[in-house]
XYZ file of C-alpha atoms in Angstrom:
691
model
C 8.413 5.370 -18.352
C 8.257 9.160 -18.757
C 11.991 9.560 -18.383
C 12.666 6.710 -20.816
C 10.338 8.291 -23.382
C 11.990 11.669 -22.740
C 15.339 10.105 -23.528
C 14.048 8.998 -26.936
C 12.816 12.522 -27.704
C 16.116 14.033 -26.611
C 18.022 11.585 -28.799
C 15.801 12.569 -31.721
C 16.416 16.274 -31.040
C 20.156 15.657 -30.979
C 19.937 13.868 -34.328
C 17.879 16.721 -35.815
C 20.328 19.293 -34.459
C 23.248 17.392 -35.945
C 21.589 17.160 -39.344
C 20.477 20.825 -39.355
C 23.989 21.951 -38.496
C 25.330 20.104 -41.519
C 22.616 21.534 -43.774
C 23.282 25.011 -42.395
C 26.963 24.731 -43.154
C 26.173 23.631 -46.702
C 23.786 26.532 -47.314
C 26.253 28.907 -45.723
C 28.826 27.864 -48.241
C 26.393 28.894 -50.986
C 26.027 32.252 -49.357
C 29.735 32.772 -48.629
C 31.277 32.612 -52.028
C 30.174 32.248 -55.593
C 33.278 30.189 -56.336
C 32.184 27.575 -53.876
C 28.520 27.846 -54.796
C 28.568 24.938 -57.142
C 30.373 22.669 -54.682
C 28.116 23.750 -51.835
C 24.998 23.151 -53.931
C 26.286 19.719 -54.876
C 26.875 18.906 -51.207
C 23.376 20.120 -50.411
C 21.962 17.896 -53.094
C 23.971 14.995 -51.735
C 22.694 15.542 -48.203
C 19.122 15.726 -49.472
C 19.570 12.411 -51.217
C 20.872 10.870 -47.987
C 17.759 11.834 -46.044
C 16.183 8.463 -46.738
C 19.173 6.800 -45.100
C 18.746 8.753 -41.879
C 17.265 6.846 -38.932
C 15.339 9.261 -36.738
C 13.978 7.624 -33.543
C 10.556 9.256 -34.029
C 10.585 9.495 -37.824
C 9.156 6.572 -39.735
C 9.385 5.845 -43.429
C 7.966 9.034 -44.968
C 7.950 8.278 -48.687
C 6.415 11.649 -49.620
C 9.116 13.533 -47.741
C 11.824 11.358 -49.226
C 10.590 11.733 -52.803
C 10.190 15.480 -52.354
C 13.726 15.868 -51.115
C 14.993 13.697 -53.947
C 13.335 16.011 -56.449
C 14.854 19.031 -54.735
C 18.258 17.399 -54.815
C 17.980 16.872 -58.558
C 17.043 20.504 -59.261
C 19.663 21.894 -56.879
C 22.326 19.831 -58.549
C 21.440 21.432 -61.857
C 21.618 24.943 -60.361
C 25.165 24.552 -59.045
C 26.445 27.417 -61.262
C 24.427 30.222 -59.639
C 26.027 33.639 -59.468
C 27.043 35.775 -56.517
C 24.232 38.254 -57.219
C 21.916 35.774 -55.571
C 23.692 36.322 -52.244
C 21.287 38.985 -51.021
C 18.196 37.005 -52.001
C 19.669 33.806 -50.528
C 20.421 35.605 -47.284
C 16.776 36.609 -46.917
C 15.037 33.546 -48.311
C 17.376 30.707 -47.469
C 19.800 31.589 -44.681
C 17.351 33.427 -42.426
C 14.860 30.534 -41.845
C 17.495 27.910 -41.173
C 19.554 30.298 -39.039
C 16.461 31.163 -37.015
C 15.679 27.470 -36.519
C 19.257 26.743 -35.513
C 19.813 29.741 -33.265
C 16.318 30.040 -31.772
C 14.497 26.711 -31.835
C 17.379 24.310 -31.242
C 18.937 26.535 -28.586
C 15.518 26.836 -26.983
C 15.455 23.042 -26.671
C 18.877 23.051 -25.010
C 17.917 25.909 -22.704
C 14.675 24.217 -21.668
C 16.604 21.026 -21.057
C 19.012 22.811 -18.717
C 16.149 24.627 -16.947
C 14.294 21.330 -16.543
C 17.385 19.675 -15.088
C 17.905 22.558 -12.658
C 14.220 22.469 -11.620
C 14.422 18.696 -11.128
C 17.531 19.056 -8.946
C 15.876 21.846 -6.942
C 12.830 19.634 -6.410
C 15.000 16.731 -5.245
C 16.821 19.044 -2.833
C 13.515 20.429 -1.517
C 12.124 16.920 -1.024
C 15.291 15.930 0.840
C 14.961 18.922 3.184
C 11.275 18.173 3.681
C 12.004 14.537 4.504
C 14.418 15.671 7.196
C 11.785 17.658 9.080
C 12.022 16.868 12.753
C 9.116 14.984 14.251
C 9.893 15.731 17.892
C 11.302 19.232 17.592
C 8.776 20.548 15.139
C 9.229 24.196 14.153
C 6.203 25.649 12.441
C 8.211 28.393 10.737
C 10.788 25.994 9.311
C 8.051 23.552 8.361
C 6.132 26.270 6.529
C 9.278 27.420 4.721
C 10.219 23.880 3.671
C 6.644 23.100 2.577
C 6.512 26.304 0.548
C 9.895 25.400 -0.958
C 8.568 21.967 -1.975
C 5.437 23.561 -3.430
C 7.419 26.138 -5.420
C 10.063 23.696 -6.682
C 7.483 21.075 -7.618
C 5.362 23.614 -9.471
C 8.431 24.989 -11.225
C 9.539 21.489 -12.212
C 6.089 20.644 -13.526
C 5.833 23.861 -15.554
C 9.312 23.597 -17.063
C 8.732 19.903 -17.781
C 5.506 20.599 -19.682
C 7.052 23.462 -21.676
C 10.072 21.302 -22.429
C 7.846 18.453 -23.630
C 5.810 20.916 -25.701
C 9.007 22.199 -27.366
C 10.118 18.634 -28.128
C 6.756 17.854 -29.703
C 6.814 21.104 -31.687
C 10.281 20.231 -32.950
C 8.784 17.421 -35.013
C 6.894 20.053 -37.035
C 9.672 22.606 -37.039
C 12.181 20.159 -38.444
C 10.010 19.810 -41.563
C 9.623 23.563 -41.842
C 13.329 24.130 -41.274
C 14.081 21.819 -44.150
C 11.411 22.977 -46.560
C 11.358 26.758 -46.027
C 15.059 27.388 -46.859
C 14.787 25.215 -49.908
C 11.621 26.978 -50.989
C 13.270 30.366 -50.539
C 16.315 29.224 -52.398
C 14.277 28.054 -55.355
C 12.109 31.156 -55.401
C 15.286 33.270 -55.485
C 16.540 31.252 -58.382
C 13.235 31.671 -60.248
C 13.178 35.391 -59.676
C 16.787 35.638 -60.887
C 16.416 33.676 -64.034
C 12.863 35.018 -64.678
C 11.439 32.191 -66.671
C 14.333 32.504 -69.114
C 16.360 29.732 -67.668
C 16.238 26.461 -69.506
C 16.253 24.532 -66.239
C 13.217 26.290 -64.737
C 9.954 25.104 -66.305
C 6.276 25.487 -65.500
C 6.199 21.962 -64.143
C 8.856 22.866 -61.552
C 6.909 25.952 -60.540
C 3.813 23.827 -59.985
C 5.883 21.458 -57.855
C 7.195 24.330 -55.778
C 3.676 25.714 -55.384
C 2.497 22.362 -54.041
C 5.408 22.243 -51.629
C 4.580 25.775 -50.445
C 0.971 24.752 -49.858
C 2.141 21.678 -47.934
C 4.392 23.805 -45.737
C 1.511 26.147 -44.937
C -0.710 23.187 -44.047
C 1.969 21.790 -41.743
C 2.344 25.203 -40.124
C -1.414 25.520 -39.526
C -1.495 22.000 -38.086
C 1.460 22.868 -35.854
C -0.213 26.067 -34.647
C -3.407 24.157 -33.839
C -1.455 21.464 -32.001
C 0.561 24.040 -30.046
C -2.651 25.798 -29.025
C -4.124 22.501 -27.825
C -0.979 21.693 -25.867
C -0.964 25.120 -24.262
C -4.594 24.651 -23.197
C -3.722 21.218 -21.849
C -0.847 22.728 -19.873
C -3.155 25.303 -18.301
C -5.735 22.640 -17.416
C -3.065 20.400 -15.899
C -1.682 23.264 -13.835
C -5.105 23.949 -12.335
C -5.869 20.277 -11.724
C -2.416 19.508 -10.310
C -2.212 22.425 -7.891
C -3.298 20.357 -4.821
C -0.810 17.644 -5.782
C 2.143 19.978 -5.460
C 1.830 19.745 -1.679
C 4.017 16.916 -0.338
C 1.532 15.985 2.393
C -2.027 16.701 1.180
C -5.039 16.871 3.477
C -6.145 13.270 4.261
C -9.790 14.379 4.428
C -9.662 15.521 0.782
C -7.447 12.676 -0.402
C -8.280 9.642 1.794
C -6.035 6.597 1.811
C -7.117 3.521 -0.137
C -6.763 0.582 2.237
C -7.750 -2.254 -0.101
C -4.880 -2.004 -2.590
C -2.887 -5.033 -3.695
C -0.496 -3.054 -5.910
C 1.425 0.116 -5.101
C 4.209 2.177 -6.671
C 5.954 5.398 -5.762
C 9.077 7.031 -4.405
C 10.309 6.050 -0.925
C 13.355 6.873 1.176
C 15.273 3.729 2.137
C 17.595 3.605 5.138
C 21.040 2.128 4.488
C 23.361 1.409 7.407
C 26.811 2.913 6.917
C 28.221 1.920 10.301
C 27.311 0.572 13.694
C 25.172 3.584 14.589
C 25.270 5.725 11.440
C 22.978 5.397 8.442
C 22.061 7.202 5.234
C 18.821 7.613 3.294
C 18.421 7.041 -0.447
C 15.370 8.008 -2.496
C 14.325 5.343 -5.033
C 11.259 4.285 -6.940
C 9.541 1.253 -5.328
C 6.756 -0.891 -6.733
C 5.098 -4.217 -5.986
C 5.107 -7.042 -8.489
C 3.094 -10.035 -7.406
C 4.424 -11.045 -3.994
C 7.702 -9.136 -4.392
C 8.816 -5.626 -3.484
C 10.938 -4.103 -6.264
C 13.050 -0.956 -6.496
C 14.444 0.937 -9.465
C 17.097 3.640 -9.361
C 17.000 6.587 -11.736
C 18.580 5.602 -15.044
C 18.059 1.838 -14.640
C 16.142 0.040 -17.375
C 14.429 -2.382 -14.974
C 13.742 -2.880 -11.279
C 15.541 -5.156 -8.862
C 14.178 -7.434 -6.139
C 14.212 -5.969 -2.630
C 12.271 -8.552 -0.622
C 9.736 -11.357 -0.878
C 6.740 -9.897 0.988
C 4.564 -13.022 1.060
C 3.796 -13.825 4.715
C 5.915 -10.846 5.816
C 5.160 -8.485 8.686
C 4.892 -4.704 8.432
C 4.680 -2.186 11.240
C 5.111 1.537 11.842
C 8.370 2.560 13.532
C 9.986 5.698 14.929
C 13.283 6.007 13.114
C 15.980 8.644 13.515
C 13.580 11.504 14.108
C 11.888 11.021 10.717
C 8.165 10.859 10.052
C 6.103 8.279 8.186
C 8.579 5.398 8.616
C 7.620 1.728 8.513
C 9.537 -1.540 8.707
C 9.035 -4.643 6.566
C 10.329 -7.956 7.937
C 10.460 -11.111 5.807
C 8.558 -14.243 6.836
C 11.724 -15.922 8.177
C 12.868 -12.761 9.998
C 16.278 -12.780 8.284
C 15.760 -9.624 6.253
C 14.137 -6.299 7.065
C 13.926 -2.862 5.460
C 13.029 0.520 6.929
C 11.347 2.875 4.458
C 9.980 6.411 4.695
C 6.944 7.633 2.760
C 6.450 11.198 1.613
C 2.974 11.753 3.048
C 0.623 10.220 5.584
C -1.624 9.002 2.759
C 1.237 7.117 1.065
C 2.405 5.912 4.483
C -0.954 4.275 5.270
C -1.456 2.935 1.740
C 1.975 1.287 1.670
C 1.387 -0.442 5.023
C -2.104 -1.637 4.009
C -0.931 -2.777 0.568
C 2.016 -4.772 1.923
C -0.208 -6.309 4.581
C -2.746 -7.334 1.911
C 0.029 -8.820 -0.244
C 1.415 -10.609 2.806
C -1.909 -12.437 3.125
C -1.634 -13.383 -0.604
C -4.935 -11.677 -1.372
C -3.497 -10.623 -4.729
C -3.746 -14.243 -5.936
C -7.567 -14.232 -5.712
C -9.903 -13.365 -8.554
C -11.179 -10.123 -7.014
C -8.399 -8.977 -4.649
C -9.836 -5.570 -3.747
C -13.187 -7.010 -2.716
C -11.557 -9.730 -0.621
C -9.210 -7.174 0.984
C -12.165 -4.963 1.877
C -14.015 -7.926 3.388
C -10.976 -9.060 5.403
C -10.358 -5.560 6.722
C -14.022 -5.145 7.648
C -14.117 -8.472 9.496
C -10.931 -7.531 11.321
C -12.396 -4.178 12.330
C -15.391 -5.910 13.884
C -13.068 -7.957 16.124
C -11.617 -4.951 17.917
C -12.757 -4.382 21.519
C -13.843 -0.825 22.417
C -11.579 0.921 24.910
C -14.018 1.367 27.855
C -14.167 -2.379 28.465
C -10.425 -2.540 28.990
C -10.422 -1.260 32.562
C -13.232 -3.623 33.557
C -11.242 -6.498 32.137
C -8.216 -5.454 34.183
C -10.358 -5.144 37.313
C -11.411 -8.760 36.841
C -7.836 -9.833 36.187
C -6.493 -8.807 39.573
C -5.933 -12.013 41.537
C -6.788 -12.374 45.219
C -3.950 -12.385 47.739
C -4.484 -15.944 48.868
C -4.808 -17.382 45.359
C -1.320 -17.748 43.910
C -0.958 -19.752 40.676
C 1.871 -22.265 40.461
C 5.098 -21.079 38.842
C 5.438 -22.026 35.196
C 8.429 -22.346 32.932
C 9.792 -18.957 31.915
C 12.157 -17.929 29.165
C 14.232 -14.836 28.489
C 16.379 -16.191 25.659
C 13.940 -15.207 22.953
C 14.206 -18.553 21.112
C 10.776 -18.189 19.586
C 11.736 -19.834 16.316
C 12.876 -23.156 17.876
C 11.226 -26.362 16.761
C 9.978 -27.291 20.206
C 7.867 -30.339 20.869
C 5.105 -28.192 22.318
C 4.852 -26.114 19.126
C 4.689 -29.178 16.922
C 1.796 -30.470 18.979
C -0.064 -27.165 19.130
C -1.691 -25.350 16.228
C -2.214 -21.606 16.049
C -5.795 -21.948 17.260
C -4.606 -23.857 20.332
C -2.220 -21.031 21.248
C -4.561 -18.058 20.811
C -8.333 -18.048 21.209
C -9.834 -17.419 17.731
C -12.623 -15.135 18.972
C -10.420 -13.110 21.308
C -10.614 -9.326 20.831
C -7.412 -7.296 20.752
C -6.871 -4.256 22.964
C -4.555 -1.680 21.381
C -4.365 0.979 24.114
C -4.170 1.445 27.880
C -6.908 3.518 29.497
C -5.873 5.581 32.515
C -7.528 4.317 35.727
C -8.651 7.846 36.639
C -10.619 8.228 33.414
C -12.212 4.798 33.698
C -13.388 4.878 37.343
C -17.075 5.520 37.805
C -18.246 8.291 40.203
C -18.248 7.066 43.765
C -16.456 3.837 42.864
C -13.812 2.766 45.347
C -10.354 2.358 43.844
C -8.429 -0.794 44.522
C -4.921 -0.728 45.883
C -3.362 -1.450 42.499
C -5.284 1.255 40.632
C -5.210 4.177 43.046
C -4.644 7.650 41.701
C -1.764 8.322 44.122
C 1.478 9.298 42.496
C 4.119 6.569 42.680
C 7.803 7.337 42.919
C 9.420 4.804 40.548
C 12.782 5.012 42.321
C 11.480 4.070 45.746
C 12.276 7.352 47.491
C 9.876 8.199 50.277
C 7.943 11.407 49.769
C 5.328 11.812 52.492
C 3.696 8.403 52.035
C 5.641 5.173 52.149
C 5.803 3.625 48.672
C 4.377 0.211 48.183
C 7.710 -1.227 47.046
C 10.005 0.723 49.390
C 11.515 -2.434 50.916
C 11.989 -4.166 47.573
C 15.570 -5.149 46.710
C 15.144 -4.676 42.912
C 14.092 -1.383 41.298
C 14.605 -1.191 37.542
C 12.839 1.290 35.247
C 12.383 0.876 31.469
C 10.710 3.002 28.797
C 8.146 0.898 26.898
C 5.285 1.418 24.437
C 2.173 -0.716 24.682
C 1.293 -2.519 21.422
C -1.670 -4.631 22.506
C -2.976 -7.530 24.571
C -5.249 -10.495 24.022
C -6.365 -13.665 25.783
C -4.408 -16.847 25.029
C -5.233 -20.479 25.595
C -1.797 -21.770 26.533
C 0.946 -20.364 28.740
C 3.381 -23.273 28.630
C 5.598 -22.240 25.679
C 7.250 -18.982 24.551
C 5.742 -19.641 21.105
C 2.434 -18.230 22.349
C 4.162 -14.859 22.894
C 5.565 -14.873 19.348
C 2.172 -15.794 17.838
C 0.511 -13.009 19.846
C 3.120 -10.540 18.560
C 2.396 -11.573 14.979
C -1.369 -11.247 15.328
C -1.209 -7.864 17.106
C 1.216 -6.392 14.549
C -0.950 -7.681 11.701
C -4.091 -6.255 13.313
C -2.396 -2.876 13.798
C -1.479 -2.828 10.116
C -5.013 -3.791 9.065
C -6.697 -1.158 11.238
C -4.002 1.496 10.662
C -3.440 1.782 14.409
C -0.070 3.532 14.590
C -0.360 5.353 17.943
C 1.352 3.716 20.941
C 1.043 4.696 24.606
C 4.433 5.291 26.194
C 4.867 4.248 29.823
C 7.545 3.522 32.391
C 7.768 -0.179 33.304
C 8.938 -0.577 36.901
C 10.236 -4.066 37.764
C 10.305 -4.918 41.472
C 10.437 -8.103 43.481
C 6.680 -8.228 44.033
C 5.050 -6.693 40.958
C 5.398 -5.034 37.545
C 3.989 -1.518 37.226
C 3.107 0.617 34.217
C 3.547 4.252 35.285
C 2.451 7.355 33.423
C 5.675 9.279 32.594
C 3.937 12.652 32.956
C 1.833 12.271 36.095
C 3.674 9.318 37.718
C 0.284 7.653 38.262
C 0.255 3.864 38.179
C -1.753 2.792 35.149
C -1.603 -0.989 35.654
C -0.112 -3.301 38.250
C 0.798 -6.918 37.521
C 1.581 -9.121 40.569
C 4.877 -10.887 39.931
C 3.630 -14.388 40.931
C 0.957 -14.102 38.222
C 3.546 -13.459 35.480
C 4.081 -17.059 34.380
C 5.827 -16.569 31.021
C 7.936 -13.873 29.366
C 9.967 -13.778 26.164
C 11.459 -11.424 23.554
C 11.281 -11.618 19.752
C 13.985 -13.700 18.100
C 14.874 -11.047 15.471
C 13.402 -7.722 16.591
C 14.902 -7.232 20.041
C 12.672 -4.227 20.649
C 9.595 -6.472 21.019
C 8.876 -8.428 24.189
C 5.827 -9.769 25.972
C 4.646 -11.659 29.038
C 1.653 -13.819 29.967
C -0.371 -12.935 33.055
C -2.402 -15.761 34.631
C -5.442 -14.391 36.453
C -8.562 -15.689 38.133
C -11.612 -14.520 36.250
C -12.201 -13.484 32.672
C -14.908 -14.184 30.194
C -15.779 -17.197 32.365
C -15.503 -16.264 36.037
C -15.142 -19.853 37.274
C -11.819 -20.518 35.557
C -8.369 -19.002 35.304
C -7.482 -17.042 32.186
C -4.165 -16.071 30.608
C -3.623 -12.654 29.019
C -0.592 -11.937 26.837
C 0.721 -8.342 26.829
C 3.020 -7.143 24.049
C 5.317 -4.099 24.359
C 7.988 -2.313 22.351
C 11.117 -0.955 24.023
C 14.260 0.877 22.951
C 16.243 -2.267 22.066
C 15.960 -3.475 25.672
C 13.663 -6.476 25.288
C 16.212 -8.992 26.566
C 17.217 -6.686 29.443
C 13.594 -6.420 30.566
C 13.111 -10.205 30.401
C 16.340 -10.722 32.352
C 15.169 -8.182 34.924
C 11.824 -9.958 35.316
C 13.636 -13.282 35.690
C 15.935 -11.784 38.328
C 12.924 -10.356 40.170
C 11.210 -13.762 40.215
C 14.409 -15.412 41.507
C 14.762 -12.817 44.251
C 11.090 -13.221 45.138
C 11.481 -17.020 45.173
C 14.499 -16.907 47.494
C 12.790 -14.297 49.647
C 9.782 -16.611 49.948
C 12.042 -19.481 50.985
C 13.772 -17.251 53.533
C 10.402 -16.085 54.826
C 9.152 -19.655 55.265
C 12.398 -20.672 57.009
C 12.173 -17.649 59.281
C 8.556 -18.417 60.144
C 9.459 -22.035 60.921
C 12.326 -20.939 63.195
C 10.044 -18.452 64.917
C 7.513 -21.230 65.504
C 10.193 -23.451 67.059
C 11.330 -20.564 69.262
C 7.766 -19.935 70.367
C 7.322 -23.632 71.326
C 10.560 -23.614 73.322
C 9.590 -20.370 75.007
C 6.181 -21.804 75.887
C 7.755 -24.939 77.382
C 10.197 -22.826 79.397
C 7.326 -20.716 80.674
C 5.436 -23.865 81.734
C 8.529 -25.180 83.538
C 9.103 -21.867 85.284
C 5.465 -21.753 86.305
C 5.643 -25.252 87.780
C 8.747 -24.344 89.783
C 7.061 -21.192 91.036
C 4.036 -23.203 92.170
C 6.246 -25.642 94.103
C 8.144 -22.745 95.649
C 4.902 -21.071 96.672
C 3.593 -24.275 98.262
C 6.788 -24.727 100.263
C 6.701 -21.121 101.436
C 3.060 -21.486 102.397
C 3.774 -24.608 104.467
C 6.577 -22.831 106.285
C 4.346 -19.860 107.026
C 1.561 -22.082 108.339
C 3.953 -23.821 110.714
C 5.335 -20.546 112.021
C 1.859 -19.125 112.428
C 0.679 -22.068 114.484
C 3.587 -21.694 116.948
C 2.963 -17.986 117.330
C -0.736 -18.490 118.066
C -0.038 -20.931 120.916
C 2.351 -18.616 122.827
C 0.046 -15.620 122.529
C -2.869 -17.586 124.017
C -0.914 -18.432 127.164
C 0.114 -14.774 127.683
C -3.445 -13.571 127.363
C -4.607 -16.017 129.914
C -2.069 -14.784 132.536
C -2.831 -11.127 131.876
C -6.544 -11.749 132.088
C -6.201 -13.458 135.450
C -4.187 -10.653 136.956
C -6.554 -7.989 135.718
C -9.552 -9.781 137.112
C -7.937 -9.968 140.536
C -7.139 -6.323 140.535
C -10.646 -5.404 139.579
C -12.075 -7.295 142.461
C -9.818 -5.461 144.907
C -10.617 -1.944 143.700
C -14.363 -2.249 143.933
C -16.878 -0.181 142.110
C -14.972 3.121 142.238
C -11.823 1.580 141.128
C -13.536 0.074 138.060
C -14.933 3.467 136.990
C -11.538 5.077 137.425
C -9.918 2.383 135.335
C -12.522 2.811 132.625
C -12.010 6.586 132.498
C -8.267 6.130 132.294
C -8.760 3.659 129.648
């Protein structure tokens, strides 16, 4: 609107300049030569008569001015035979005022216009450099220089703009003076020359000229008063606007308004110029009902960008630029990435588009309803300390393994499945379920003296499976794939039979993030193995969360935004300890959503085949153990029979040996007894001593 109005003023100034140049040439002809004085005066009279036919953009039908100029034209036409002796007086009284207006005032307008254009271009260049400030490689010196450049260029543009506008407004007074003062001087020179002796100069004409002189003085005083007021206004605006020169003001002094249903301002829009290249264009954006409009500089009206009813809006990291957000239409076929100038505008745009998406603007009191909706949404958020306790309760026991459910990695979330037609949104997601937006480190959540479980220990985990002192938990796993992900949120769901529950959870979490202005995301490394999924801290390599692979019953990626993916974890225990619960986790990756889902699917297939191989191996081992046991029993029976046979043989041999030894003893005993009887008593003692 300001630039359109400025165009009207500039067109008026051009028309005034054109007319003044013609009048100057006519008066200069009077001054140049006495021979052409009559013709020049006649031309002047003719131009004065044509004033009423002029169509100035800011000049209405001024009957007083028209009649006055008509009277001047009549008198000037009668004085067309003036002599050359008037040249000196005409130079002082007629040529000087109009020359000063032409050479000083009109050139001042052109100079201010050029200065304003240069200041505007400098401001645009400074804004472009400021928008390109790096978010990751932030340099305080460069940032300070660019911010100071924006401040200086914006202040310079504002000052030159106000002085330029003041000069354009003053021109409306000066154009009257530039017309009346030369004519007044011309007539006064004529009166002084003819000295009341001319037949054409009467007392009535002098009275008319006196009235015109009084009118000119009144206009001049009014102009001086108006210029003084405008100068005071300029000073007041400079003082009041000083904080606004900063491109990113302090949010504590200028808080964001989160209940808006209308918003307008300049944004940088990303336009793709190739497969990986893109450019940014700064345009004026505004909301109109349920539509987002844009208007380029010089256009008379705005054009439709997107229908933002039922759309989704979320903050994104884009090409190392700050304050970027993405708007996706309700059908997912169209999306736009925009960059705001400041954090305040960034938050207000996201909140405004989210409020419009809910069609709050159609209500009677949209701001009040938006405030109530945002407040009710804030009350549904779960505080962070309860998150770890909920994860402790979600760890399933080893023996309890839920049955495998249907999984999907195709991302066909928009299909008209029979399950979706039978289920409403409330049947997919519990209506009173709180949303968790962040992951709390297990070290910070453990109470003093509390024993850590195996999945939440503080031990560093090598994500690549290389042994480093302690044997990693997944060292023998066939699959090791690592992905960089950012956690968006999680919430309890009622159903885990269809991928549509993942898409609905994505929509609710993104909407809740926009409502609460939650733009921070925790970055983690997602390690996919054949027995579990792990979220690992990229800095400390500490396992934040561990999800057993058999409990992951459903996983899917977004149908349009391939950066979004999620999975459903079925656990024993939740808000009701006696039943199983399903928790849906939503993540954002670097355009690897489908790869992660494929990796999880491959891990489940490997785990399934490994389980089958394990069961077959156990069954074969059982058969081998039975055969080995039977062989042992058979060998034992043979050994017993062999031992019995050997024992019988030994008994028989022993009995024969005992019989022969008995007969020998009897013979020896008989002979010894006979000898003893022959020796007598002495012989017995001798035998005993020898013995």
